[in-house]
PDB file of C-alpha atoms in Angstrom:
ATOM      1  CA  LYS A   1     110.049 107.636  94.587  1.00  0.00           C
ATOM      2  CA  GLY A   2     112.982 105.756  96.056  1.00  0.00           C
ATOM      3  CA  PHE A   3     113.441 104.323  99.498  1.00  0.00           C
ATOM      4  CA  GLY A   4     111.241 106.814 101.310  1.00  0.00           C
ATOM      5  CA  PHE A   5     107.959 106.276  99.488  1.00  0.00           C
ATOM      6  CA  ALA A   6     106.430 104.293 102.359  1.00  0.00           C
ATOM      7  CA  ALA A   7     107.484 106.872 104.953  1.00  0.00           C
ATOM      8  CA  ASP A   8     106.073 109.677 102.814  1.00  0.00           C
ATOM      9  CA  ALA A   9     102.813 107.766 102.392  1.00  0.00           C
ATOM     10  CA  GLU A  10     102.611 107.085 106.130  1.00  0.00           C
ATOM     11  CA  ARG A  11     102.915 110.815 106.744  1.00  0.00           C
ATOM     12  CA  GLU A  12     100.062 111.428 104.286  1.00  0.00           C
ATOM     13  CA  ARG A  13      98.012 108.706 106.000  1.00  0.00           C
ATOM     14  CA  ARG A  14      98.473 110.329 109.399  1.00  0.00           C
ATOM     15  CA  GLU A  15      97.385 113.648 107.924  1.00  0.00           C
ATOM     16  CA  GLY A  16      94.206 112.027 106.595  1.00  0.00           C
ATOM     17  CA  ARG A  17      95.159 112.158 102.927  1.00  0.00           C
ATOM     18  CA  LEU A  18      94.260 108.525 102.347  1.00  0.00           C
ATOM     19  CA  VAL A  19      93.673 108.571  98.595  1.00  0.00           C
ATOM     20  CA  GLU A  20      96.997 110.313  98.017  1.00  0.00           C
ATOM     21  CA  ALA A  21      98.766 107.903 100.362  1.00  0.00           C
ATOM     22  CA  GLU A  22      97.296 104.877  98.616  1.00  0.00           C
ATOM     23  CA  GLN A  23      98.321 106.158  95.183  1.00  0.00           C
ATOM     24  CA  ALA A  24     101.857 106.919  96.363  1.00  0.00           C
ATOM     25  CA  LEU A  25     102.142 103.423  97.802  1.00  0.00           C
ATOM     26  CA  ARG A  26     100.808 101.721  94.691  1.00  0.00           C
ATOM     27  CA  ASP A  27     103.211 103.748  92.537  1.00  0.00           C
ATOM     28  CA  GLY A  28     106.119 102.944  94.844  1.00  0.00           C
ATOM     29  CA  LEU A  29     105.266  99.260  94.993  1.00  0.00           C
ATOM     30  CA  GLU A  30     105.350  99.073  91.199  1.00  0.00           C
ATOM     31  CA  GLY A  31     109.052  99.826  91.419  1.00  0.00           C
ATOM     32  CA  GLU A  32     109.689  97.958  94.671  1.00  0.00           C
ATOM     33  CA  PRO A  33     107.113  95.146  94.880  1.00  0.00           C
ATOM     34  CA  GLU A  34     109.032  93.419  97.685  1.00  0.00           C
ATOM     35  CA  SER A  35     108.896  96.427 100.029  1.00  0.00           C
ATOM     36  CA  ALA A  36     107.554  95.074 103.326  1.00  0.00           C
ATOM     37  CA  GLU A  37     107.179  98.600 104.707  1.00  0.00           C
ATOM     38  CA  GLY A  38     105.222  99.650 101.627  1.00  0.00           C
ATOM     39  CA  ARG A  39     102.852  96.679 101.909  1.00  0.00           C
ATOM     40  CA  LEU A  40     102.303  97.282 105.621  1.00  0.00           C
ATOM     41  CA  VAL A  41     101.538 100.973 105.200  1.00  0.00           C
ATOM     42  CA  LEU A  42      99.235 100.148 102.275  1.00  0.00           C
ATOM     43  CA  ALA A  43      97.332  97.732 104.533  1.00  0.00           C
ATOM     44  CA  LEU A  44      96.966 100.486 107.145  1.00  0.00           C
ATOM     45  CA  VAL A  45      95.700 102.947 104.531  1.00  0.00           C
ATOM     46  CA  LEU A  46      93.183 100.407 103.263  1.00  0.00           C
ATOM     47  CA  LEU A  47      91.981  99.757 106.821  1.00  0.00           C
ATOM     48  CA  ASP A  48      91.599 103.483 107.374  1.00  0.00           C
ATOM     49  CA  ARG A  49      89.497 103.637 104.209  1.00  0.00           C
ATOM     50  CA  GLY A  50      87.273 100.805 105.482  1.00  0.00           C
ATOM     51  CA  LEU A  51      88.547  98.317 102.912  1.00  0.00           C
ATOM     52  CA  GLU A  52      89.164  95.409 105.269  1.00  0.00           C
ATOM     53  CA  ARG A  53      89.325  92.670 102.630  1.00  0.00           C
ATOM     54  CA  ALA A  54      91.860  94.567 100.550  1.00  0.00           C
ATOM     55  CA  ALA A  55      93.926  95.242 103.686  1.00  0.00           C
ATOM     56  CA  GLN A  56      93.799  91.565 104.610  1.00  0.00           C
ATOM     57  CA  SER A  57      94.986  90.649 101.123  1.00  0.00           C
ATOM     58  CA  GLU A  58      97.996  92.971 101.455  1.00  0.00           C
ATOM     59  CA  LEU A  59      98.863  91.513 104.863  1.00  0.00           C
ATOM     60  CA  GLU A  60      98.637  88.002 103.438  1.00  0.00           C
ATOM     61  CA  ARG A  61     100.990  88.969 100.602  1.00  0.00           C
ATOM     62  CA  LEU A  62     103.381  90.421 103.153  1.00  0.00           C
ATOM     63  CA  ALA A  63     103.241  87.272 105.311  1.00  0.00           C
ATOM     64  CA  GLU A  64     103.890  85.003 102.302  1.00  0.00           C
ATOM     65  CA  ARG A  65     107.030  86.939 101.471  1.00  0.00           C
ATOM     66  CA  MET A  66     108.271  86.751 105.048  1.00  0.00           C
ATOM     67  CA  LEU A  67     107.905  82.976 105.378  1.00  0.00           C
TER      68      LEU A  67
END
């Protein structure tokens, strides 16, 4: 996956491939759990899928790491 997994997933998100984007992000975050970009894009994907609580949870995890 490497550094670009979040960018690749964002591209998939913009193309409407939300399930694929979410899976790519989850796979990438297994290897890079501290990736702020990965967490942010995952939150956007979850919002796009209508999963507001899951998106909020990701944003909270991101905020905790930034403080």
